[in-house]
Coordinates of C-alpha atoms in Angstrom, one line a residue:
Chain A
X1 CA 0.1 -0.2 0.1
X2 CA 2.6 2.4 -1.1
X3 CA 0.5 4.4 -3.6
X4 CA -2.2 7.1 -2.4
X5 CA -5.1 5.4 -0.7
X6 CA -8.3 4.7 -2.9
X7 CA -10.3 7.0 -0.8
X8 CA -9.4 10.1 0.9
X9 CA -12.1 12.2 2.7
X10 CA -11.0 15.6 4.4
X11 CA -13.0 17.7 6.8
X12 CA -16.2 16.4 4.9
X13 CA -19.3 18.7 6.2
X14 CA -22.7 18.3 5.1
X15 CA -25.7 20.4 6.3
X16 CA -29.2 20.6 5.0
X17 CA -31.2 23.7 5.2
X18 CA -34.9 23.2 6.1
X19 CA -37.3 26.2 6.8
X20 CA -34.5 28.5 7.3
X21 CA -32.8 26.3 9.6
X22 CA -29.6 24.7 9.2
X23 CA -29.0 21.1 10.4
X24 CA -25.3 20.2 10.6
X25 CA -25.7 16.1 9.7
X26 CA -21.7 15.7 9.3
X27 CA -19.2 18.0 10.7
X28 CA -15.7 17.6 9.5
X29 CA -15.2 13.8 8.7
X30 CA -11.7 12.9 7.6
X31 CA -10.5 9.4 6.8
X32 CA -8.5 7.4 4.3
X33 CA -9.3 3.8 3.0
X34 CA -6.8 1.6 1.1
X35 CA -8.0 -0.4 -1.6
X36 CA -9.5 -3.8 -0.7
X37 CA -9.7 -2.2 2.7
X38 CA -13.3 -2.8 4.7
X39 CA -14.4 0.2 7.0
X40 CA -17.2 0.0 9.2
X41 CA -18.7 2.8 10.4
X42 CA -20.6 2.5 13.5
X43 CA -23.2 5.2 14.9
X44 CA -26.8 5.3 16.1
X45 CA -29.4 7.1 13.8
X46 CA -28.8 10.8 13.4
X47 CA -25.0 10.5 13.5
X48 CA -24.4 11.2 10.0
X49 CA -23.1 7.9 8.8
X50 CA -25.7 7.6 6.0
X51 CA -25.2 11.2 5.1
X52 CA -21.6 10.3 4.9
X53 CA -21.9 7.7 2.6
X54 CA -24.5 9.4 0.4
X55 CA -22.1 12.4 0.0
X56 CA -19.5 9.9 -1.4
X57 CA -21.8 9.0 -3.9
X58 CA -23.3 12.4 -4.3
X59 CA -26.9 11.3 -3.6
X60 CA -28.1 14.2 -1.3
X61 CA -30.7 16.5 -2.5
X62 CA -28.5 19.1 -4.4
X63 CA -30.6 22.0 -3.6
X64 CA -31.0 21.6 -0.1
X65 CA -27.8 20.5 0.9
X66 CA -24.4 22.2 1.5
X67 CA -21.2 20.1 1.1
X68 CA -18.1 21.2 2.2
X69 CA -14.4 19.6 2.5
X70 CA -13.0 17.2 -0.1
X71 CA -13.6 13.7 -1.1
X72 CA -11.2 11.9 -3.7
X73 CA -12.1 8.4 -4.8
X74 CA -9.6 6.9 -7.0
X75 CA -8.3 10.1 -8.3
X76 CA -11.7 11.7 -8.9
X77 CA -12.5 14.8 -7.0
X78 CA -16.0 13.6 -6.3
X79 CA -17.4 17.1 -4.8
X80 CA -16.4 18.6 -8.1
X81 CA -18.1 16.1 -10.5
X82 CA -20.6 17.5 -12.8
X83 CA -23.3 16.0 -15.3
X84 CA -21.9 13.0 -17.4
X85 CA -18.5 12.7 -15.4
X86 CA -20.9 12.3 -12.2
X87 CA -23.0 9.8 -13.9
X88 CA -19.8 8.0 -15.2
X89 CA -18.4 7.8 -11.7
X90 CA -21.6 6.6 -10.1
X91 CA -21.8 2.7 -10.2
X92 CA -18.5 2.3 -12.1
X93 CA -16.1 3.7 -9.6
X94 CA -18.2 3.6 -6.7
X95 CA -21.6 1.8 -6.1
X96 CA -24.1 1.4 -3.1
X97 CA -26.2 -1.2 -1.5
X98 CA -29.1 0.3 0.4
X99 CA -31.0 -0.5 3.5
X100 CA -34.3 -1.6 2.0
X101 CA -33.8 -3.6 -1.0
X102 CA -37.9 -3.4 -1.5
X103 CA -37.3 0.1 -1.7
X104 CA -34.1 0.4 -3.7
X105 CA -35.5 -1.4 -6.9
X106 CA -38.0 0.2 -9.3
X107 CA -41.0 -1.6 -8.7
X108 CA -42.1 -1.8 -12.2
X109 CA -38.9 -3.0 -14.1
X110 CA -37.7 -6.6 -13.8
X111 CA -34.5 -7.4 -11.8
X112 CA -32.7 -8.4 -14.9
X113 CA -33.6 -5.2 -16.6
X114 CA -32.4 -3.0 -13.9
X115 CA -28.8 -5.0 -13.7
X116 CA -28.5 -4.9 -17.3
X117 CA -29.2 -1.2 -17.4
X118 CA -26.5 -0.5 -15.5
X119 CA -24.0 -2.7 -17.1
X120 CA -25.2 -0.9 -20.5
X121 CA -24.5 2.2 -19.3
X122 CA -21.2 2.0 -18.2
X123 CA -19.9 -0.4 -20.6
X124 CA -21.5 0.3 -23.8
X125 CA -22.1 -3.4 -24.6
X126 CA -25.6 -4.5 -26.4
X127 CA -28.8 -5.9 -24.6
X128 CA -27.7 -9.3 -25.0
X129 CA -24.2 -9.2 -23.5
X130 CA -25.9 -7.1 -20.5
X131 CA -28.3 -9.5 -19.7
X132 CA -25.7 -12.3 -19.7
X133 CA -23.7 -10.3 -17.4
X134 CA -26.8 -9.9 -15.3
X135 CA -27.3 -13.5 -15.3
X136 CA -23.8 -14.1 -14.3
X137 CA -24.1 -11.8 -11.3
X138 CA -27.1 -13.1 -10.2
X139 CA -25.7 -16.7 -10.2
X140 CA -22.6 -15.1 -8.5
X141 CA -24.8 -13.6 -5.6
X142 CA -25.9 -17.6 -5.6
X143 CA -29.7 -16.5 -6.4
X144 CA -31.3 -20.1 -7.2
X145 CA -32.5 -20.4 -10.9
X146 CA -31.0 -17.2 -11.9
X147 CA -32.1 -17.2 -15.4
X148 CA -36.0 -17.3 -14.0
X149 CA -35.2 -14.5 -11.7
X150 CA -34.1 -12.2 -14.4
X151 CA -37.6 -12.1 -15.5
X152 CA -38.9 -11.5 -11.8
X153 CA -40.2 -8.3 -10.5
X154 CA -38.8 -7.1 -7.0
X155 CA -42.1 -8.0 -5.1
X156 CA -42.1 -11.6 -6.7
X157 CA -38.8 -12.0 -4.4
X158 CA -38.1 -12.4 -0.8
X159 CA -36.0 -9.7 1.1
X160 CA -32.9 -11.7 1.4
X161 CA -33.3 -12.4 -2.5
X162 CA -33.8 -8.9 -3.3
X163 CA -30.7 -7.8 -1.2
X164 CA -28.7 -10.3 -3.3
X165 CA -29.9 -9.1 -6.2
X166 CA -29.0 -5.5 -5.0
X167 CA -25.7 -6.9 -4.5
X168 CA -25.6 -8.4 -7.7
X169 CA -26.5 -4.9 -9.4
X170 CA -23.9 -3.2 -7.3
X171 CA -21.1 -5.1 -8.2
X172 CA -22.0 -5.6 -11.8
X173 CA -19.5 -3.0 -13.0
X174 CA -16.6 -4.0 -10.8
X175 CA -16.5 -0.9 -8.7
X176 CA -13.6 0.0 -6.4
X177 CA -15.5 1.0 -3.8
X178 CA -18.7 -0.3 -2.4
X179 CA -20.9 1.8 0.2
X180 CA -23.0 -0.5 2.1
X181 CA -25.9 1.3 3.9
X182 CA -27.0 -0.9 6.7
X183 CA -27.5 -3.7 4.1
X184 CA -28.7 -6.3 6.8
X185 CA -30.6 -4.3 9.0
X186 CA -34.1 -4.8 7.2
X187 CA -33.5 -8.6 6.9
X188 CA -34.2 -11.6 9.3
X189 CA -31.4 -12.6 11.4
X190 CA -30.7 -16.0 9.7
X191 CA -30.6 -14.0 6.4
X192 CA -28.5 -11.2 7.8
X193 CA -25.5 -13.7 8.5
X194 CA -25.8 -15.2 4.7
X195 CA -25.9 -11.8 3.4
X196 CA -22.8 -10.7 5.4
X197 CA -20.8 -14.1 4.5
X198 CA -21.6 -13.3 1.0
X199 CA -20.4 -9.9 1.1
X200 CA -17.5 -10.8 2.7
X201 CA -16.7 -13.6 0.2
X202 CA -17.3 -11.3 -2.8
X203 CA -15.3 -8.5 -1.3
X204 CA -12.4 -10.5 -1.1
X205 CA -13.0 -12.1 -4.7
X206 CA -13.4 -8.8 -6.2
X207 CA -10.8 -7.0 -4.0
X208 CA -13.1 -3.7 -3.7
X209 CA -12.6 -1.5 -0.5
X210 CA -15.9 -1.4 1.2
X211 CA -17.4 1.3 3.6
X212 CA -20.0 -0.6 5.8
X213 CA -22.2 1.6 7.7
X214 CA -24.4 0.0 10.6
X215 CA -25.7 0.7 14.1
X216 CA -25.3 -3.3 15.0
X217 CA -21.9 -3.6 17.0
X218 CA -21.8 -7.4 16.0
X219 CA -21.9 -6.9 12.5
X220 CA -19.6 -4.1 12.3
X221 CA -17.1 -6.3 14.2
X222 CA -17.8 -9.2 11.9
X223 CA -17.1 -7.5 8.7
X224 CA -14.4 -4.7 9.3
X225 CA -10.8 -4.3 9.0
X226 CA -11.1 -1.0 10.5
X227 CA -13.8 0.7 12.5
X228 CA -14.8 4.1 12.9
X229 CA -17.6 5.4 15.5
X230 CA -19.5 8.6 14.6
X231 CA -21.3 10.8 16.9
X232 CA -23.3 14.0 16.1
X233 CA -21.6 14.1 12.5
X234 CA -18.2 13.5 13.6
X235 CA -15.9 10.5 13.7
X236 CA -15.1 10.3 17.4
X237 CA -12.8 7.2 17.3
X238 CA -11.3 5.3 14.4
X239 CA -8.7 2.3 14.5
X240 CA -8.2 -1.6 13.7
X241 CA -12.0 -3.1 14.3
X242 CA -10.4 -5.4 16.8
X243 CA -8.6 -2.5 18.9
X244 CA -11.4 -0.5 18.9
X245 CA -13.8 -3.1 20.2
X246 CA -11.5 -4.4 22.7
X247 CA -10.0 -1.3 24.1
X248 CA -12.4 1.5 22.9
X249 CA -10.7 4.8 23.9
X250 CA -13.9 7.3 23.5
X251 CA -16.1 7.5 26.2
X252 CA -19.1 7.3 23.8
X253 CA -17.8 4.2 22.1
X254 CA -17.2 2.6 25.6
X255 CA -21.0 3.3 26.3
X256 CA -22.1 2.1 22.9
X257 CA -20.3 -1.0 23.5
X258 CA -21.6 -1.6 27.1
X259 CA -25.1 -1.3 25.9
X260 CA -25.0 -4.4 23.9
X261 CA -27.2 -6.9 25.2
X262 CA -25.6 -10.5 25.4
X263 CA -26.7 -13.6 27.1
X264 CA -24.3 -13.9 29.9
X265 CA -25.6 -10.4 31.1
X266 CA -28.7 -11.9 32.4
X267 CA -29.4 -10.4 35.8
X268 CA -27.1 -7.8 35.7
X269 CA -27.9 -4.0 35.2
X270 CA -27.4 -2.9 31.7
X271 CA -25.6 0.3 31.5
X272 CA -27.4 3.0 29.1
X273 CA -25.7 6.3 28.2
X274 CA -27.5 8.8 29.9
X275 CA -29.0 11.8 27.9
X276 CA -30.0 11.9 24.2
X277 CA -27.9 12.7 21.3
X278 CA -27.6 16.7 20.7
X279 CA -29.9 18.6 18.4
X280 CA -28.1 19.0 15.2
X281 CA -29.4 22.5 14.6
X282 CA -27.6 23.6 17.4
X283 CA -24.5 21.8 18.2
X284 CA -22.7 22.7 21.5
X285 CA -19.2 24.7 20.9
X286 CA -17.2 22.0 22.4
X287 CA -17.1 18.2 22.3
X288 CA -20.6 17.1 21.2
X289 CA -20.7 14.2 23.7
X290 CA -19.7 16.4 26.7
X291 CA -23.4 16.7 28.0
X292 CA -23.8 13.0 28.5
X293 CA -20.0 12.1 29.4
X294 CA -19.1 11.0 32.9
X295 CA -15.6 12.4 32.4
X296 CA -16.6 15.7 31.3
X297 CA -14.1 18.7 32.1
X298 CA -14.1 22.5 31.7
X299 CA -11.9 22.1 28.4
X300 CA -14.3 19.8 26.8
X301 CA -16.9 22.4 26.5
X302 CA -14.7 25.0 25.4
X303 CA -13.7 23.6 21.7
X304 CA -14.1 20.2 19.8
X305 CA -11.3 18.3 20.9
X306 CA -8.9 17.1 18.0
X307 CA -8.1 13.6 17.1
X308 CA -5.6 12.2 19.7
X309 CA -3.6 9.1 19.1
X310 CA -4.3 6.1 21.6
X311 CA -1.8 3.7 19.6
X312 CA -0.1 4.3 16.3
X313 CA -3.4 3.6 14.0
X314 CA -5.9 4.1 16.7
X315 CA -7.4 7.6 17.5
X316 CA -10.2 9.0 19.2
X317 CA -11.6 12.6 19.5
X318 CA -11.1 12.9 23.4
X319 CA -8.8 15.0 25.5
X320 CA -8.5 12.1 27.8
X321 CA -6.6 10.0 25.1
X322 CA -3.0 9.7 24.7
X323 CA -0.8 12.3 22.2
X324 CA -2.2 14.4 19.5
X325 CA -2.9 12.1 16.2
X326 CA -1.0 13.0 13.1
X327 CA -3.2 14.4 10.5
Chain B
X1 CA -54.3 -12.7 -18.9
X2 CA -57.1 -14.2 -21.3
X3 CA -58.7 -15.5 -18.2
X4 CA -58.7 -12.2 -16.7
X5 CA -60.0 -10.7 -19.7
X6 CA -62.8 -13.2 -19.9
X7 CA -63.6 -12.4 -16.1
X8 CA -63.6 -8.6 -16.6
X9 CA -65.8 -9.0 -19.8
X10 CA -68.4 -11.0 -18.0
X11 CA -68.4 -8.5 -15.1
X12 CA -69.5 -6.0 -17.5
X13 CA -72.9 -7.8 -18.4
X14 CA -74.6 -7.1 -14.6
X15 CA -73.3 -3.4 -14.8
X16 CA -74.7 -2.7 -18.1
X17 CA -78.2 -4.3 -17.0
X18 CA -78.1 -2.2 -13.9
X19 CA -77.2 0.7 -15.7
X20 CA -79.8 0.4 -18.1
X21 CA -82.4 -0.2 -15.7
X22 CA -81.5 3.2 -14.0
X23 CA -81.4 5.1 -17.3
X24 CA -84.7 3.9 -18.3
X25 CA -86.4 4.5 -14.8
X26 CA -84.8 7.9 -14.1
X27 CA -86.5 9.6 -17.0
X28 CA -89.9 8.6 -15.3
X29 CA -88.9 10.3 -12.1
X30 CA -88.8 13.6 -13.9
X31 CA -92.0 15.8 -14.1
X32 CA -93.6 16.3 -17.6
X33 CA -95.4 14.2 -20.1
X34 CA -93.5 13.5 -23.3
X35 CA -96.5 13.8 -25.4
X36 CA -97.9 17.0 -24.4
X37 CA -94.8 18.4 -26.0
X38 CA -95.7 17.4 -29.4
X39 CA -99.4 17.3 -29.5
X40 CA -101.5 20.3 -29.8
X41 CA -103.2 21.6 -26.4
X42 CA -106.7 20.7 -27.8
X43 CA -105.9 17.0 -28.9
X44 CA -108.6 14.7 -28.4
X45 CA -108.5 11.9 -25.7
X46 CA -108.6 9.2 -28.4
X47 CA -105.7 10.9 -30.1
X48 CA -103.6 10.8 -26.9
X49 CA -104.4 7.2 -26.1
X50 CA -103.6 6.1 -29.7
X51 CA -100.1 8.0 -29.5
X52 CA -99.5 6.6 -26.0
X53 CA -100.1 2.9 -27.5
X54 CA -97.9 3.8 -30.6
X55 CA -95.0 4.7 -28.4
X56 CA -96.0 2.0 -25.7
X57 CA -96.4 4.5 -23.1
X58 CA -99.8 2.7 -21.9
X59 CA -97.9 -0.5 -20.8
X60 CA -96.7 -1.1 -17.3
X61 CA -93.2 0.5 -16.7
X62 CA -91.2 -3.0 -16.3
X63 CA -92.8 -4.3 -19.4
X64 CA -91.7 -1.0 -21.3
X65 CA -88.5 -1.5 -19.8
X66 CA -88.2 -5.3 -21.2
X67 CA -89.1 -4.2 -24.5
X68 CA -87.0 -1.4 -24.7
X69 CA -83.9 -3.5 -23.7
X70 CA -85.0 -6.2 -26.2
X71 CA -84.8 -3.7 -28.9
X72 CA -81.9 -1.9 -27.5
X73 CA -79.5 -5.0 -27.8
X74 CA -80.4 -5.2 -31.6
X75 CA -79.7 -1.7 -32.0
X76 CA -82.9 -0.4 -32.0
X77 CA -83.4 2.6 -29.6
X78 CA -86.7 3.7 -30.6
X79 CA -87.7 6.8 -32.7
X80 CA -87.4 10.7 -31.3
X81 CA -90.7 11.9 -30.7
X82 CA -89.3 15.5 -31.6
X83 CA -87.8 14.6 -35.0
X84 CA -89.4 11.4 -36.0
X85 CA -85.9 10.0 -36.8
X86 CA -84.4 6.9 -35.2
X87 CA -82.7 7.7 -32.1
X88 CA -79.6 5.5 -32.9
X89 CA -79.0 7.7 -36.0
X90 CA -79.5 10.9 -34.3
X91 CA -76.8 9.7 -31.4
X92 CA -74.6 8.4 -34.2
X93 CA -74.3 11.8 -35.6
X94 CA -74.0 13.4 -32.4
X95 CA -71.3 11.3 -31.3
X96 CA -69.1 11.8 -34.0
X97 CA -69.2 15.6 -33.6
X98 CA -68.5 15.1 -29.9
X99 CA -65.4 13.0 -30.7
X100 CA -64.1 15.7 -33.0
X101 CA -64.4 18.0 -30.1
X102 CA -63.1 15.7 -27.5
X103 CA -60.2 14.8 -29.5
X104 CA -59.0 18.4 -30.1
X105 CA -59.7 19.1 -26.3
X106 CA -57.7 16.0 -25.1
X107 CA -54.9 16.7 -27.5
X108 CA -54.5 20.3 -26.0
X109 CA -55.1 19.2 -22.5
X110 CA -53.0 16.2 -22.3
X111 CA -50.2 17.9 -23.7
X112 CA -50.1 20.6 -21.5
X113 CA -51.0 18.6 -18.6
X114 CA -48.4 16.0 -18.9
X115 CA -45.8 18.8 -19.8
X116 CA -47.0 21.2 -16.6
X117 CA -47.1 18.2 -14.6
X118 CA -43.9 17.0 -15.2
X119 CA -42.0 20.2 -14.9
X120 CA -43.6 21.0 -11.6
X121 CA -42.9 17.7 -10.4
X122 CA -39.4 18.0 -10.9
X123 CA -39.2 21.3 -9.5
X124 CA -41.4 20.6 -6.5
X125 CA -41.4 23.5 -3.9
X126 CA -40.0 26.2 -6.3
X127 CA -41.6 29.3 -7.7
X128 CA -41.9 27.3 -11.1
X129 CA -44.0 24.6 -9.1
X130 CA -46.0 27.4 -7.5
X131 CA -46.9 29.1 -10.9
X132 CA -48.0 25.8 -12.6
X133 CA -50.0 24.7 -9.8
X134 CA -51.8 27.9 -9.6
X135 CA -52.5 27.5 -13.4
X136 CA -53.8 23.9 -12.7
X137 CA -56.2 25.2 -9.9
X138 CA -57.6 27.7 -12.1
X139 CA -58.0 25.2 -15.0
X140 CA -60.2 23.2 -13.0
X141 CA -62.1 26.2 -10.8
X142 CA -62.9 28.2 -13.7
X143 CA -66.3 27.9 -14.9
X144 CA -66.4 26.1 -18.2
X145 CA -69.2 28.1 -19.6
X146 CA -68.0 31.5 -18.3
X147 CA -64.5 30.7 -19.8
X148 CA -66.3 30.0 -23.3
X149 CA -68.2 33.0 -23.3
X150 CA -65.1 35.2 -22.4
X151 CA -63.1 33.5 -25.4
X152 CA -66.1 34.2 -27.5
X153 CA -66.1 37.8 -26.5
X154 CA -62.4 38.3 -27.1
X155 CA -61.7 36.2 -30.3
X156 CA -65.2 36.3 -32.0
X157 CA -66.6 39.5 -30.9
X158 CA -63.6 42.0 -30.3
X159 CA -61.1 40.5 -32.7
X160 CA -63.3 38.8 -35.1
X161 CA -60.9 36.1 -35.9
X162 CA -62.8 32.9 -34.8
X163 CA -66.3 31.8 -35.2
X164 CA -68.4 32.0 -32.2
X165 CA -70.9 29.1 -32.7
X166 CA -71.6 26.1 -34.8
X167 CA -69.1 23.7 -36.4
X168 CA -68.8 25.0 -39.8
X169 CA -70.0 27.5 -42.2
X170 CA -73.7 27.8 -43.1
X171 CA -74.6 25.6 -40.1
X172 CA -72.9 22.6 -41.3
X173 CA -72.8 19.6 -39.1
X174 CA -70.4 17.6 -41.2
X175 CA -66.8 17.6 -39.9
X176 CA -64.0 17.7 -42.4
X177 CA -60.0 17.9 -41.8
X178 CA -59.7 21.4 -43.2
X179 CA -59.0 25.1 -42.0
X180 CA -62.8 26.2 -42.7
X181 CA -63.9 23.5 -40.1
X182 CA -60.9 23.7 -37.7
X183 CA -61.3 27.4 -36.9
X184 CA -65.0 26.2 -35.5
X185 CA -63.4 24.1 -33.3
X186 CA -60.5 25.8 -31.7
X187 CA -62.4 28.1 -29.0
X188 CA -64.7 24.9 -27.7
X189 CA -61.6 22.7 -27.7
X190 CA -59.5 25.2 -25.7
X191 CA -62.7 25.6 -23.1
X192 CA -63.0 21.9 -22.7
X193 CA -59.4 21.3 -22.4
X194 CA -59.4 23.3 -19.3
X195 CA -60.3 20.7 -17.0
X196 CA -58.2 17.9 -18.2
X197 CA -55.1 20.3 -18.4
X198 CA -55.9 21.2 -14.7
X199 CA -56.5 17.6 -13.6
X200 CA -53.7 15.9 -15.3
X201 CA -51.1 18.5 -14.3
X202 CA -51.8 17.9 -10.7
X203 CA -51.9 14.1 -11.0
X204 CA -48.8 14.0 -13.1
X205 CA -47.2 16.7 -10.5
X206 CA -48.0 14.9 -7.6
X207 CA -47.0 11.5 -9.0
X208 CA -43.6 12.7 -10.3
X209 CA -42.8 14.5 -7.1
X210 CA -43.4 11.4 -5.1
X211 CA -41.6 9.1 -7.4
X212 CA -38.5 11.2 -7.5
X213 CA -38.4 11.5 -3.6
X214 CA -38.5 7.4 -3.5
X215 CA -35.6 5.4 -2.7
X216 CA -34.9 3.6 -5.7
X217 CA -34.5 7.1 -7.8
X218 CA -31.5 7.4 -5.3
X219 CA -30.4 4.0 -6.4
X220 CA -31.1 4.6 -10.0
X221 CA -28.8 7.6 -9.8
X222 CA -26.3 5.6 -7.7
X223 CA -25.8 3.1 -10.3
X224 CA -24.7 6.0 -12.8
X225 CA -28.1 6.3 -15.0
X226 CA -28.2 9.8 -16.7
X227 CA -31.3 12.1 -16.1
X228 CA -33.0 10.7 -19.2
X229 CA -32.4 7.2 -18.1
X230 CA -34.1 8.1 -14.7
X231 CA -36.7 9.9 -16.6
X232 CA -37.7 6.6 -18.3
X233 CA -38.0 5.0 -14.9
X234 CA -40.1 8.1 -13.7
X235 CA -42.5 7.5 -17.0
X236 CA -43.1 3.7 -16.5
X237 CA -44.0 4.5 -12.6
X238 CA -46.2 7.3 -13.3
X239 CA -47.6 5.8 -16.3
X240 CA -50.5 3.5 -14.9
X241 CA -52.2 6.1 -12.8
X242 CA -51.7 9.0 -15.5
X243 CA -53.2 6.9 -18.0
X244 CA -56.0 5.9 -15.7
X245 CA -56.6 9.6 -15.2
X246 CA -56.3 10.4 -18.7
X247 CA -58.7 7.7 -19.6
X248 CA -61.3 8.9 -17.3
X249 CA -60.8 12.4 -18.8
X250 CA -61.3 11.3 -22.2
X251 CA -64.4 9.5 -21.2
X252 CA -65.8 12.7 -19.7
X253 CA -64.8 14.7 -22.7
X254 CA -66.0 11.7 -25.1
X255 CA -69.4 11.8 -23.2
X256 CA -69.8 15.5 -24.3
X257 CA -70.3 18.4 -22.2
X258 CA -73.8 19.9 -22.1
X259 CA -72.5 23.3 -21.1
X260 CA -69.7 23.9 -23.7
X261 CA -71.7 22.4 -26.4
X262 CA -74.7 24.6 -25.8
X263 CA -72.4 27.6 -25.3
X264 CA -70.8 27.2 -28.7
X265 CA -73.9 25.3 -30.3
X266 CA -71.7 22.3 -31.2
X267 CA -74.1 19.7 -32.3
X268 CA -72.7 16.7 -30.1
X269 CA -74.2 14.5 -27.3
X270 CA -74.3 17.2 -24.8
X271 CA -76.1 19.4 -27.0
X272 CA -78.4 16.4 -28.3
X273 CA -79.1 15.6 -24.4
X274 CA -79.7 19.2 -23.6
X275 CA -82.4 19.3 -26.6
X276 CA -83.8 16.0 -25.5
X277 CA -84.3 17.2 -21.8
X278 CA -86.0 20.4 -22.8
X279 CA -88.3 18.6 -25.6
X280 CA -89.3 16.0 -23.2
X281 CA -88.4 13.5 -26.0
X282 CA -88.2 10.4 -23.9
X283 CA -86.8 7.7 -26.3
X284 CA -83.9 10.3 -27.4
X285 CA -83.1 11.0 -23.7
X286 CA -83.2 7.1 -22.6
X287 CA -81.2 6.1 -25.5
X288 CA -78.3 9.1 -25.1
X289 CA -78.2 8.5 -21.5
X290 CA -77.9 4.7 -21.9
X291 CA -75.3 4.9 -24.6
X292 CA -73.2 7.3 -22.8
X293 CA -73.4 5.3 -19.4
X294 CA -72.3 1.9 -21.5
X295 CA -69.8 4.0 -23.0
X296 CA -68.2 5.0 -19.7
X297 CA -68.4 1.1 -18.5
X298 CA -66.5 0.0 -21.6
X299 CA -64.0 3.0 -21.0
X300 CA -63.1 1.7 -17.4
X301 CA -62.7 -1.6 -18.7
X302 CA -60.5 -0.2 -21.3
X303 CA -58.4 1.2 -18.8
X304 CA -58.2 -1.2 -16.4
X305 CA -57.2 -3.6 -19.0
X306 CA -54.4 -1.2 -20.1
X307 CA -53.2 -0.9 -16.5
X308 CA -52.9 -4.4 -16.0
X309 CA -50.7 -4.5 -19.1
X310 CA -48.2 -1.9 -17.8
X311 CA -48.2 -2.6 -14.2
X312 CA -46.9 -5.9 -13.1
X313 CA -48.1 -5.8 -9.4
X314 CA -51.8 -5.8 -10.4
X315 CA -52.7 -9.4 -10.1
X316 CA -53.9 -11.0 -13.4
X317 CA -55.5 -13.9 -12.2

């Protein structure tokens, strides 16, 4: 990994204007991702993780959204892409799997046509070749009797099957970066595991980088090489998945991890994080977790703490953590 | 699909029977005697009785109904009391004139409605959207006959560029595709197109805005489809509902407009109906209403079938 990273996100900031109010959904997110690396992003709803993903594919409604910072993916200055160049980038360099496969397929087009459409768009092949590619992809994600499924409409398939088809669609043009927005949240527990295993297998086979957004700590631990934790639109901790889970540095991460319910906890009191996430329309000046933090100090309230390194590749946005992180 | 088709066709039979029963009996609820309109005031009782017997008005209503239906299925709707011509011929002549008017009104209304609606849907919440919505509301709210009269005053009386009434020079009621006839249809067609323009604009606007906000549109953009590619998906999703609404609108227009046809003296079904009502021409009235009612039944059937063809989610079995 001597070359530049595949993904470079610097100070990404996203705010929505709604009725004269500005809602700061993402507030200065920076991270790198190497080719073939899987990064999990953990956070509760409203933490800005999905918005970050959508910003990477420029899927946010343009006239109501202000995006700042910079995003480079495989040499593309994503935030500067316009018109045709943006369309060429989407789906070919970076593609996305959505949370609810029922809602993310067009209900009145067949699955085969929706995959072929993407293939045709990016490779310029004819109908027949595009359909052949769609069939190959359906087979690849192990949909039974794929030839028949090509002609199926989304409502004729089960949730797990649809998510498989969504994966087939997302990978049909061999993207270098796959964005997965809670791809297993809407599925049954048994199906979740199958989809996760499939994703991991395909990730290794295709060698693509993946950003996997989830609020499920178990899922994040299962799939990620590195793990980022988001809170109130900021990355509050990032590091190797094992380190973040085994020795969390940020008080929020610790709270999040200790709020997982496990079988051996029967009878013990579950520790919840007190309070509620801050109002994104009026963020506090300092650390946004400070109002809920048990270790809060006066300097926490004065300004947003910088990223500080706990170990060489593990950092957290908390003044209690070791020396200042580089970059 | 074939089974579905047969099933839908069979449903039409009881609907058609019920509709004709209603058409037939409604006329008897209205006051007035059809014969008193054609008979001189001093007609003798025997003469009245003879005429009643000729037209079958002396029989009980159910018997009249059965005989009427029996003849109607053979295409015989009776004879107009006022003109003495067969009702079927009167209707045939009027319906072709109404079709001409409806054709132009639909061409105008559908084109404008689809265009305005799509633009407003794409620019939802902007001033463009607000302007288009205002036009649509005005189109639906402005009374037809009033607009018709205003158009006549402006274009016929003041500017004197278009004829005010009729459908051809010298009171001709025979349509032809030339400018001499075309100029007569312009004002009534514009007047009649206002409601479909408004309704289709609103429908399409709501549909397009709703579809564009759906998750799958983000997914389509996310896989790199161009605006044109996404638009094709919007069209196919909005298609079934739009078609249904257009079908119903077309039906309304084909049914003829009593008000507009009367304002412009356009010799169509609306005009015919109006005449039949005022002349108490019962056979003509019953025939026209029945024809229009069955026409709507057929229209709804066609729209349903078309929707099934387009939208795979409507169950076919």
